[in-house]
Amino acid sequence: MAVLEKRDRPNKTNLRLGMPPIWVVLPLCLALCTPLQGEVYTALSELEELLDTESVLLQTLHQYISDQEHRIAVLKKHAVDYEKEHSIAARDVTNYLSNPINDYLLVKRLTSDWHKTEKLMQDPYYETAMKNLTQYRELLKFPTDEDLTGAATALIRLQDTYKLDTASVARGELNGIQYSTQLSAGDCFELGRQSYNGYDFYHTELWMNEALNRHEQERSNVTVRWEILEYLAYSTFMQGNLKKALDLTIELLSILPNHERALGNLAYYEAAIKNGTTEIGKSEQPPKAVTAMLDPEERERYHMLCRNENLMSIQISSQLRCRYTNNNRNPLLLIAPLKEEEAFFSPRIILYRDVLYDNEIEVIKRMAQPRLKRATVQNYKTGELEFADYRISKSAWLKEHEDVVVANVAKRVEVMTGLTTETAEELQVVNYGVGGHYDPHYDFARTEEINAFKSLGTGNRIATVLFYMSDVAQGGATVFPWLGVALQPVKGTAAVWFNLYPSGNGDLRTRHAACPVLQGSKWVCNKWLHEAGQEFRRPCDPKENIQETTSR
């Protein structure tokens, strides 16, 4: 564990920021608290390459072990030879040294032979192995510390969204299904440490408790018990439970009686309990990093829909229908009509089944994969694109002239919507990573977002067409929190909805989100259609002047 520098007595500013008094020192420096800039964890397609990296590293490790085993075998032989000759000499030293051959051999063993032994003891293979690893880091894909933080944060996000029991996740179970091997005490400890680095003391306590339980089961010293207790005591204190923090600190001191920070914390906890300041941890807890500011009710509805909890009334769901449609006798659909399924009436959300084919999906994925970059969001004040923790995925953009498949998808969008794609954005392809998600958001620009789409010059986003390019085993639904709609990813299906009223005002009811992917890989592509060019296809209704309103 890193040695901490001594801290000065905090001033009022320190306390407001959640810094504890001088004797209640955080168990680890928060130097890793940096914005998530990792690239690997944001897309599963990127993570696949890490298995290739691991394979190369395993080969290198096995070669190093083999070389070391050979080296140790030679050293053992030298030791046996030395021991054998030394034993003979020890039985009668005078007689042994009176033989000039023995004298020569003794001197040789302690010069020439021992020099060779020393070289073997210096591990000549380490430098070669390190040189190879350095080259691999330039050639292969390696995750960063930010990727570790992102992956840990994603796992905790899944835990919260899907209400996963900590012990079950540690057993490798997701919603009762065994997917992977169990987590070790060290794995749980790292999840707790990552939570702690983000000032998330609630999850720190959960995972440190699990690390403690598993440490007892494993009886392993890989993760030292006192380290777990130190994090656990402090995270418990920060949640206002001084009595438990005191008990854990006493247990820590029974292992390390001279632990300086623990001794200081013990005195502070005892004084705080005596003075009745049992809520100090809660009052001093610093605010979490700002991500998407969600209404608590909206977040709850969002998570409920992700868990497949039904929020739609029976009066609405009982009236939803599916049918074959030729969209007002569109010539392209007379022979092969679309399979249309209603997901909601107002706003109208439609699912079209089997409109993207397996061979087309493979072409789109193959084109997009080399171009995938961390997905961005638009700053509504500046119009600039930026990374955000509330959107974890990677995306690529494909032009229609690049391949006939991309062009055909655009034509299919026109057939489904009745709109033109001449002013639409390029086809966006998205792959979601570990716990990949996109918190509730609008596709259209609201009135205060004056810089959005300004550079395009094609007006606001009038409609969204979202194609699912993969099935997802668990999670990954597209949900509309205030409508109670949850669209499950089904390969080949397209979801279509209008973001704007005919008046041109944004429809706030279309606020939607991409649920975290719990198990599986989620690939989608989407086409955003803009207002320009739609004047005769979806005319503005002068009688309708509906302002931006919500259906809450």
Coordinates of C-alpha atoms in Angstrom, one line a residue:
M1 CA 0.0 0.0 0.0
A2 CA 1.3 3.5 -0.9
V3 CA 2.7 5.5 2.0
L4 CA 0.7 8.7 2.5
E5 CA 2.2 12.1 3.1
K6 CA 1.2 13.8 6.3
R7 CA -1.7 16.1 6.0
D8 CA -2.0 19.5 7.7
R9 CA -5.1 20.3 9.8
P10 CA -7.9 21.0 7.4
N11 CA -9.6 24.4 7.2
K12 CA -13.3 24.9 6.6
T13 CA -12.8 24.5 2.8
N14 CA -11.3 21.0 3.4
L15 CA -14.3 20.1 5.4
R16 CA -16.8 21.3 2.8
L17 CA -15.0 19.2 0.3
G18 CA -15.3 16.2 2.5
M19 CA -11.7 16.0 3.8
P20 CA -11.7 14.3 7.2
P21 CA -10.0 15.8 10.2
I22 CA -6.2 15.3 10.4
W23 CA -6.4 12.0 12.3
V24 CA -9.0 10.5 10.0
V25 CA -6.8 10.0 7.0
L26 CA -8.0 8.4 3.7
P27 CA -6.3 5.1 3.4
L28 CA -5.2 5.7 -0.2
C29 CA -4.2 8.8 -2.2
L30 CA -6.8 9.7 -4.7
A31 CA -4.3 10.4 -7.5
L32 CA -6.3 8.1 -9.8
C33 CA -9.4 10.2 -9.7
T34 CA -9.2 11.4 -13.2
P35 CA -11.9 11.8 -15.9
L36 CA -12.6 8.6 -17.8
Q37 CA -10.6 8.8 -21.0
G38 CA -10.1 5.0 -21.5
E39 CA -10.7 3.6 -24.9
V40 CA -10.7 -0.1 -24.6
Y41 CA -13.6 -0.7 -22.2
T42 CA -16.0 1.5 -24.2
A43 CA -16.6 -1.2 -26.9
L44 CA -16.7 -5.0 -26.8
S45 CA -15.1 -5.1 -30.2
E46 CA -12.1 -3.5 -28.6
L47 CA -12.0 -5.9 -25.7
E48 CA -11.8 -8.8 -28.1
E49 CA -8.4 -7.7 -29.1
L50 CA -7.3 -7.9 -25.5
L51 CA -7.6 -11.7 -25.7
D52 CA -5.0 -11.7 -28.4
T53 CA -2.8 -9.5 -26.2
E54 CA -3.2 -11.9 -23.3
S55 CA -2.4 -14.9 -25.5
V56 CA 1.0 -13.3 -26.6
L57 CA 1.8 -12.4 -23.0
L58 CA 1.0 -15.9 -21.8
Q59 CA 3.4 -17.3 -24.5
T60 CA 6.1 -14.9 -23.3
L61 CA 5.4 -15.8 -19.6
H62 CA 5.6 -19.6 -20.4
Q63 CA 8.9 -19.1 -22.3
Y64 CA 10.3 -17.1 -19.4
I65 CA 9.2 -19.8 -16.9
S66 CA 10.7 -22.5 -19.1
D67 CA 14.0 -20.6 -19.4
Q68 CA 14.0 -20.0 -15.6
E69 CA 13.3 -23.7 -14.9
H70 CA 16.3 -24.6 -17.1
R71 CA 18.4 -22.0 -15.3
I72 CA 17.3 -23.3 -11.9
A73 CA 18.0 -26.9 -12.9
V74 CA 21.6 -25.9 -13.9
L75 CA 22.0 -24.0 -10.6
K76 CA 20.8 -27.1 -8.7
K77 CA 23.3 -29.3 -10.6
H78 CA 26.1 -26.8 -9.7
A79 CA 25.0 -26.9 -6.1
V80 CA 25.0 -30.7 -6.0
D81 CA 28.4 -30.8 -7.5
Y82 CA 29.8 -28.2 -5.1
E83 CA 28.2 -30.0 -2.2
K84 CA 29.6 -33.3 -3.2
E85 CA 33.2 -32.1 -3.5
H86 CA 32.8 -29.9 -0.3
S87 CA 31.7 -32.9 1.7
I88 CA 34.7 -34.9 0.6
A89 CA 37.0 -32.1 1.6
A90 CA 35.3 -31.6 5.0
R91 CA 35.9 -35.2 6.0
D92 CA 39.7 -34.7 6.0
V93 CA 40.7 -31.2 5.2
T94 CA 44.5 -31.6 5.6
N95 CA 44.6 -34.7 3.4
Y96 CA 42.3 -33.2 0.8
L97 CA 44.4 -30.0 0.4
S98 CA 47.6 -32.0 0.2
N99 CA 46.6 -33.1 -3.2
P100 CA 47.5 -30.4 -5.8
I101 CA 44.6 -31.5 -8.1
N102 CA 42.2 -30.8 -5.3
D103 CA 43.8 -27.5 -4.7
Y104 CA 43.4 -26.6 -8.3
L105 CA 39.8 -27.7 -8.4
L106 CA 39.0 -25.7 -5.2
V107 CA 40.5 -22.6 -6.7
K108 CA 38.7 -23.2 -10.0
R109 CA 35.3 -23.7 -8.3
L110 CA 35.7 -20.4 -6.5
T111 CA 36.8 -18.5 -9.6
S112 CA 35.9 -19.7 -13.0
D113 CA 33.0 -22.0 -11.9
W114 CA 31.6 -19.5 -9.4
H115 CA 31.6 -16.7 -11.9
K116 CA 29.5 -18.8 -14.2
T117 CA 27.2 -19.6 -11.3
E118 CA 26.9 -15.9 -10.5
K119 CA 25.9 -15.1 -14.0
L120 CA 23.2 -17.7 -13.8
M121 CA 22.0 -16.2 -10.5
Q122 CA 21.7 -12.8 -12.1
D123 CA 18.8 -14.0 -14.3
P124 CA 20.0 -13.3 -17.9
Y125 CA 16.4 -13.9 -19.2
Y126 CA 14.8 -11.1 -17.4
E127 CA 16.2 -8.3 -19.6
T128 CA 15.1 -10.2 -22.8
A129 CA 11.6 -10.8 -21.4
M130 CA 11.3 -7.1 -20.5
K131 CA 12.5 -6.0 -23.9
N132 CA 10.0 -8.2 -25.6
L133 CA 7.2 -6.8 -23.4
T134 CA 8.2 -3.3 -24.3
Q135 CA 7.9 -4.1 -28.0
Y136 CA 4.6 -5.8 -27.4
R137 CA 3.2 -2.6 -25.8
E138 CA 4.0 -0.7 -29.0
L139 CA 2.4 -3.4 -31.3
L140 CA -0.5 -4.8 -29.3
K141 CA -3.6 -3.2 -27.6
F142 CA -3.2 -2.8 -23.9
P143 CA -5.8 -1.4 -21.4
T144 CA -4.9 1.7 -19.3
D145 CA -5.7 2.5 -15.7
E146 CA -8.6 4.5 -17.0
D147 CA -9.9 1.4 -18.6
L148 CA -9.7 -0.4 -15.3
T149 CA -11.6 2.4 -13.6
G150 CA -14.2 2.4 -16.4
A151 CA -14.7 -1.4 -16.3
A152 CA -15.1 -1.3 -12.5
T153 CA -17.5 1.6 -12.7
A154 CA -19.5 -0.3 -15.4
L155 CA -19.8 -3.4 -13.3
I156 CA -21.1 -1.3 -10.4
R157 CA -23.5 0.5 -12.7
L158 CA -24.9 -2.9 -13.7
Q159 CA -25.1 -3.9 -10.1
D160 CA -27.3 -0.8 -9.4
T161 CA -29.4 -0.8 -12.5
Y162 CA -30.3 -4.5 -12.3
K163 CA -30.3 -4.8 -8.5
L164 CA -27.6 -7.5 -8.5
D165 CA -26.6 -8.9 -5.2
T166 CA -22.9 -8.3 -4.4
A167 CA -22.3 -11.9 -3.3
S168 CA -24.0 -13.2 -6.5
V169 CA -21.9 -11.0 -8.8
A170 CA -18.8 -12.2 -6.9
R171 CA -19.9 -15.8 -7.7
G172 CA -20.0 -14.9 -11.4
E173 CA -23.8 -14.9 -11.5
L174 CA -25.9 -12.3 -13.4
N175 CA -29.6 -12.4 -12.6
G176 CA -29.2 -16.0 -11.4
I177 CA -27.3 -17.3 -14.4
Q178 CA -23.7 -18.5 -13.9
Y179 CA -21.6 -16.8 -16.6
S180 CA -18.1 -16.7 -15.4
T181 CA -15.6 -17.8 -12.7
Q182 CA -15.8 -16.4 -9.3
L183 CA -14.1 -13.2 -8.1
S184 CA -11.3 -13.6 -5.7
A185 CA -10.8 -11.5 -2.5
G186 CA -8.3 -9.4 -4.5
D187 CA -10.8 -8.9 -7.3
C188 CA -13.4 -7.7 -4.9
F189 CA -10.8 -5.5 -3.1
E190 CA -10.0 -3.8 -6.4
L191 CA -13.7 -3.1 -7.1
G192 CA -14.0 -1.5 -3.6
R193 CA -10.8 0.5 -4.2
Q194 CA -12.1 1.8 -7.5
S195 CA -15.3 2.8 -5.8
Y196 CA -13.4 4.6 -3.1
N197 CA -11.3 6.5 -5.6
G198 CA -14.6 7.9 -7.0
Y199 CA -15.8 8.9 -3.5
D200 CA -18.5 6.1 -3.8
F201 CA -18.3 4.9 -0.2
Y202 CA -21.6 3.0 -0.4
H203 CA -20.1 0.5 -3.0
T204 CA -16.7 0.6 -1.3
E205 CA -18.4 -0.8 1.8
L206 CA -20.3 -3.5 -0.2
W207 CA -17.2 -4.7 -2.1
M208 CA -14.8 -4.5 0.9
N209 CA -17.2 -6.6 2.9
E210 CA -17.2 -9.2 0.2
A211 CA -13.4 -9.0 0.0
L212 CA -13.3 -9.6 3.7
N213 CA -15.6 -12.6 3.5
R214 CA -13.6 -14.1 0.6
H215 CA -10.3 -13.4 2.3
E216 CA -11.5 -15.6 5.2
Q217 CA -12.6 -18.4 2.9
E218 CA -9.4 -18.3 0.8
R219 CA -7.0 -17.9 3.8
S220 CA -4.8 -16.0 1.4
N221 CA -2.3 -13.3 2.1
V222 CA -2.5 -11.9 -1.5
T223 CA -4.9 -9.2 -0.2
V224 CA -3.9 -8.3 3.4
R225 CA -6.7 -8.3 5.8
W226 CA -5.7 -5.0 7.5
E227 CA -5.9 -3.2 4.2
I228 CA -9.5 -4.3 3.7
L229 CA -10.4 -3.3 7.2
E230 CA -8.8 0.2 6.7
Y231 CA -10.9 0.9 3.6
L232 CA -14.0 -0.7 5.2
A233 CA -13.7 1.4 8.4
Y234 CA -13.3 4.7 6.5
S235 CA -16.2 4.0 4.0
T236 CA -18.4 3.0 6.9
F237 CA -17.5 6.2 8.7
M238 CA -18.2 8.3 5.6
Q239 CA -21.7 6.9 5.6
G240 CA -22.3 8.0 9.2
N241 CA -21.9 4.7 11.1
L242 CA -19.2 5.6 13.6
K243 CA -19.9 2.7 15.9
K244 CA -19.1 0.1 13.1
A245 CA -16.1 2.2 12.0
L246 CA -14.8 2.1 15.5
D247 CA -15.2 -1.7 15.8
L248 CA -13.4 -2.2 12.5
T249 CA -10.6 0.1 13.5
I250 CA -10.2 -1.8 16.8
E251 CA -10.0 -5.1 14.8
L252 CA -7.4 -3.5 12.5
L253 CA -5.3 -2.5 15.5
S254 CA -5.5 -6.0 16.9
I255 CA -3.5 -7.0 13.7
L256 CA -1.2 -3.9 13.6
P257 CA -1.1 -2.3 17.0
N258 CA 1.1 0.5 15.9
H259 CA -0.8 1.5 12.8
E260 CA -0.5 5.3 13.0
R261 CA -3.6 6.3 11.1
A262 CA -5.7 3.7 12.8
L263 CA -4.6 5.0 16.2
G264 CA -5.6 8.5 15.2
N265 CA -8.9 7.4 13.8
L266 CA -9.7 5.4 16.9
A267 CA -9.3 8.5 19.1
Y268 CA -11.4 10.5 16.7
Y269 CA -14.2 8.0 16.5
E270 CA -14.4 7.6 20.2
A271 CA -14.5 11.4 20.7
A272 CA -17.2 11.8 18.0
I273 CA -19.4 9.1 19.5
K274 CA -18.9 10.6 23.0
N275 CA -19.9 14.1 21.6
G276 CA -22.9 12.6 19.7
T277 CA -21.6 13.6 16.2
T278 CA -22.7 10.4 14.6
E279 CA -23.7 11.9 11.3
I280 CA -20.3 13.5 10.5
G281 CA -19.5 11.1 7.7
K282 CA -22.6 11.9 5.8
S283 CA -22.3 15.6 6.2
E284 CA -18.7 15.7 5.0
Q285 CA -19.1 13.4 2.0
P286 CA -18.0 15.3 -1.1
P287 CA -20.3 15.5 -4.1
K288 CA -19.8 12.9 -6.9
A289 CA -18.6 13.9 -10.3
V290 CA -21.3 15.5 -12.4
T291 CA -22.6 13.3 -15.2
A292 CA -26.1 13.5 -16.6
M293 CA -28.3 15.2 -14.1
L294 CA -31.3 12.9 -13.9
D295 CA -34.6 13.5 -12.1
P296 CA -34.7 10.8 -9.3
E297 CA -38.1 9.6 -10.5
E298 CA -36.9 9.5 -14.1
R299 CA -33.8 7.4 -13.1
E300 CA -36.0 5.0 -11.1
R301 CA -38.4 4.6 -14.1
Y302 CA -35.4 4.2 -16.4
H303 CA -33.9 1.4 -14.2
M304 CA -37.3 -0.3 -13.8
L305 CA -37.8 -0.5 -17.6
C306 CA -34.2 -1.8 -18.0
R307 CA -35.2 -4.6 -15.5
N308 CA -38.2 -5.4 -17.7
E309 CA -40.7 -4.1 -15.1
N310 CA -43.9 -3.2 -16.8
L311 CA -44.8 0.5 -16.6
M312 CA -47.3 0.6 -19.4
S313 CA -51.0 0.6 -18.6
I314 CA -53.1 -2.3 -19.8
Q315 CA -55.4 0.2 -21.5
I316 CA -52.6 1.2 -23.8
S317 CA -50.8 -2.1 -24.3
S318 CA -54.0 -3.9 -25.1
Q319 CA -54.6 -1.6 -28.1
L320 CA -51.2 -2.0 -29.7
R321 CA -51.3 -4.0 -33.0
C322 CA -49.0 -5.5 -35.6
R323 CA -49.7 -5.7 -39.3
Y324 CA -48.3 -5.9 -42.8
T325 CA -48.1 -2.5 -44.4
N326 CA -47.2 -1.1 -47.8
N327 CA -47.1 2.5 -46.5
N328 CA -49.9 3.9 -48.7
R329 CA -49.2 1.6 -51.6
N330 CA -45.5 2.4 -51.9
P331 CA -44.5 0.5 -55.1
L332 CA -41.5 -1.0 -53.3
L333 CA -43.7 -2.6 -50.7
L334 CA -46.6 -4.0 -52.8
I335 CA -44.9 -7.4 -53.2
A336 CA -43.0 -7.4 -49.9
P337 CA -44.8 -5.3 -47.3
L338 CA -43.2 -4.3 -44.1
K339 CA -43.8 -6.2 -40.8
E340 CA -45.0 -3.3 -38.7
E341 CA -45.5 -3.5 -34.9
E342 CA -46.8 -0.6 -32.7
A343 CA -44.8 0.1 -29.6
F344 CA -46.7 3.3 -28.6
F345 CA -49.4 5.5 -30.1
S346 CA -48.5 9.1 -29.1
P347 CA -45.7 9.8 -29.8
R348 CA -45.9 7.1 -32.5
I349 CA -43.1 4.5 -32.0
I350 CA -43.0 1.8 -34.6
L351 CA -41.0 -1.4 -34.9
Y352 CA -40.3 -2.9 -38.3
R353 CA -39.2 -6.5 -38.1
D354 CA -36.7 -8.2 -40.5
V355 CA -35.6 -5.0 -42.3
L356 CA -31.8 -5.5 -42.0
Y357 CA -30.3 -8.8 -43.1
D358 CA -27.4 -10.8 -41.7
N359 CA -25.1 -10.3 -44.7
E360 CA -25.8 -6.5 -44.6
I361 CA -25.0 -6.4 -40.9
E362 CA -21.7 -8.1 -41.4
V363 CA -20.7 -5.6 -44.1
I364 CA -21.7 -2.7 -41.9
K365 CA -19.7 -4.1 -38.9
R366 CA -16.7 -4.9 -41.1
M367 CA -16.7 -1.3 -42.4
A368 CA -17.2 0.3 -39.1
Q369 CA -14.8 -1.7 -36.9
P370 CA -11.5 0.0 -37.9
R371 CA -13.1 3.4 -37.5
L372 CA -14.7 3.0 -34.1
K373 CA -14.0 5.9 -31.7
R374 CA -15.3 6.8 -28.3
A375 CA -18.8 8.2 -28.7
T376 CA -19.3 11.8 -27.8
V377 CA -22.1 14.1 -26.8
Q378 CA -22.7 17.7 -27.8
N379 CA -22.2 20.5 -25.3
Y380 CA -25.4 22.4 -25.5
K381 CA -23.7 25.7 -24.8
T382 CA -20.8 25.5 -27.1
G383 CA -21.9 23.0 -29.7
E384 CA -18.6 21.2 -29.2
L385 CA -18.4 17.4 -29.0
E386 CA -17.0 15.9 -25.8
F387 CA -16.8 12.7 -23.9
A388 CA -19.2 12.0 -21.1
D389 CA -19.5 9.2 -18.5
Y390 CA -23.3 8.9 -19.2
R391 CA -22.6 7.7 -22.7
I392 CA -20.3 4.6 -22.9
S393 CA -19.9 3.2 -26.4
K394 CA -17.8 3.6 -29.6
S395 CA -19.2 4.8 -32.9
A396 CA -18.3 5.1 -36.5
W397 CA -19.9 6.9 -39.4
L398 CA -20.5 5.4 -42.9
K399 CA -21.3 7.3 -46.1
E400 CA -23.8 6.0 -48.7
H401 CA -21.3 6.2 -51.6
E402 CA -18.9 3.8 -49.8
D403 CA -20.9 0.7 -50.3
V404 CA -24.2 -0.4 -51.8
V405 CA -25.3 -1.8 -48.5
V406 CA -25.1 1.6 -46.8
A407 CA -27.0 3.1 -49.7
N408 CA -29.7 0.5 -49.5
V409 CA -30.2 1.1 -45.8
A410 CA -30.8 4.8 -46.6
K411 CA -33.4 3.8 -49.2
R412 CA -35.1 1.5 -46.8
V413 CA -35.2 4.4 -44.2
E414 CA -37.0 6.5 -46.8
V415 CA -39.5 3.7 -47.4
M416 CA -40.2 3.2 -43.7
T417 CA -40.5 6.9 -42.8
G418 CA -41.8 8.6 -46.0
L419 CA -39.0 11.1 -45.6
T420 CA -35.9 11.9 -47.7
T421 CA -32.4 11.0 -46.5
E422 CA -30.7 13.6 -48.7
T423 CA -30.3 15.9 -45.7
A424 CA -29.8 13.0 -43.1
E425 CA -26.7 12.4 -41.2
E426 CA -24.4 9.6 -42.2
L427 CA -25.2 6.1 -40.9
Q428 CA -23.9 5.9 -37.3
V429 CA -22.7 2.5 -36.2
V430 CA -22.4 1.9 -32.4
N431 CA -20.9 -0.9 -30.3
Y432 CA -21.5 -0.8 -26.6
G433 CA -18.7 -1.9 -24.2
V434 CA -18.6 -3.2 -20.6
G435 CA -21.9 -2.1 -19.1
G436 CA -22.3 0.1 -22.2
H437 CA -25.2 2.6 -21.9
Y438 CA -26.6 6.0 -22.7
D439 CA -28.5 7.8 -20.0
P440 CA -31.9 9.5 -20.9
H441 CA -31.5 12.1 -23.5
Y442 CA -33.2 13.7 -26.5
D443 CA -32.1 13.2 -30.1
F444 CA -33.3 16.6 -31.1
A445 CA -31.9 20.0 -30.2
R446 CA -33.9 22.0 -27.7
T447 CA -34.6 25.7 -28.1
E448 CA -31.7 26.7 -25.8
E449 CA -29.2 24.5 -27.7
I450 CA -28.7 27.2 -30.4
N451 CA -25.4 25.8 -31.7
A452 CA -26.6 22.2 -32.2
F453 CA -26.5 21.1 -35.9
K454 CA -25.6 24.7 -36.9
S455 CA -22.7 23.4 -39.0
L456 CA -25.0 21.0 -40.9
G457 CA -27.4 23.7 -42.0
T458 CA -30.3 21.2 -42.3
G459 CA -32.4 22.1 -39.3
N460 CA -33.3 19.9 -36.3
R461 CA -33.5 16.1 -36.2
I462 CA -37.0 15.4 -37.2
A463 CA -36.9 11.6 -36.9
T464 CA -34.8 8.7 -35.6
V465 CA -34.4 5.3 -37.2
L466 CA -32.6 2.8 -35.0
F467 CA -31.5 -0.6 -36.4
Y468 CA -30.6 -3.4 -34.0
M469 CA -27.7 -5.4 -35.5
S470 CA -27.5 -8.0 -32.7
D471 CA -29.6 -9.8 -30.1
V472 CA -28.6 -9.1 -26.5
A473 CA -28.8 -11.9 -23.9
Q474 CA -29.6 -9.6 -21.0
G475 CA -30.0 -5.8 -20.8
G476 CA -29.4 -3.3 -23.6
A477 CA -33.0 -2.2 -24.2
T478 CA -34.0 1.2 -25.6
V479 CA -36.4 2.7 -23.1
F480 CA -38.6 5.8 -22.9
P481 CA -38.9 6.4 -19.2
W482 CA -42.0 8.7 -19.2
L483 CA -43.9 6.5 -21.7
G484 CA -43.2 3.2 -20.0
V485 CA -41.9 1.8 -23.3
A486 CA -39.0 -0.7 -23.5
L487 CA -37.7 -1.9 -26.9
Q488 CA -35.7 -5.1 -26.6
P489 CA -32.8 -5.5 -29.1
V490 CA -33.8 -8.0 -31.8
K491 CA -31.4 -8.5 -34.6
G492 CA -32.7 -7.1 -37.9
T493 CA -35.4 -4.9 -36.3
A494 CA -35.7 -1.1 -36.8
A495 CA -37.4 1.3 -34.4
V496 CA -38.8 4.5 -35.8
W497 CA -40.1 7.6 -34.1
F498 CA -40.5 11.4 -34.8
N499 CA -38.6 13.7 -32.5
L500 CA -40.5 16.8 -33.6
Y501 CA -44.2 17.8 -33.7
P502 CA -45.4 19.0 -37.2
S503 CA -45.0 22.5 -35.8
G504 CA -41.3 21.9 -35.5
N505 CA -41.3 22.0 -31.7
G506 CA -39.5 19.2 -29.9
D507 CA -41.5 16.4 -28.5
L508 CA -40.1 15.9 -24.9
R509 CA -42.0 12.6 -24.6
T510 CA -39.3 11.1 -26.9
R511 CA -36.7 11.3 -24.2
H512 CA -35.1 7.9 -24.2
A513 CA -32.1 5.9 -23.0
A514 CA -30.0 2.8 -23.9
C515 CA -29.9 0.5 -20.9
P516 CA -26.6 -1.0 -19.8
V517 CA -25.6 -4.2 -21.5
L518 CA -25.7 -6.9 -18.8
Q519 CA -24.7 -9.9 -20.9
G520 CA -23.8 -10.0 -24.6
S521 CA -22.7 -7.6 -27.3
K522 CA -24.9 -4.8 -28.6
W523 CA -24.4 -3.5 -32.1
V524 CA -26.8 -0.8 -33.5
C525 CA -26.8 1.6 -36.4
N526 CA -29.0 4.6 -36.8
K527 CA -30.1 7.3 -39.2
W528 CA -31.0 10.7 -38.0
L529 CA -33.2 12.6 -40.5
H530 CA -33.3 16.4 -40.5
E531 CA -36.0 19.0 -41.3
A532 CA -34.6 20.4 -44.5
G533 CA -36.1 18.7 -47.6
Q534 CA -39.2 17.3 -45.7
E535 CA -41.4 20.3 -46.5
F536 CA -43.7 18.4 -48.8
R537 CA -43.2 15.0 -47.2
R538 CA -44.2 16.1 -43.7
P539 CA -45.7 19.7 -44.1
C540 CA -45.7 22.0 -41.2
D541 CA -49.2 22.3 -39.7
P542 CA -49.9 26.0 -39.1
K543 CA -52.8 25.1 -36.8
E544 CA -50.6 23.1 -34.6
N545 CA -48.3 25.1 -32.4
I546 CA -47.6 22.7 -29.6
Q547 CA -44.8 23.9 -27.4
E548 CA -42.3 21.6 -25.8
T549 CA -44.2 19.8 -23.1
T550 CA -43.7 16.6 -21.2
S551 CA -46.2 13.7 -20.6
R552 CA -45.2 13.3 -16.9

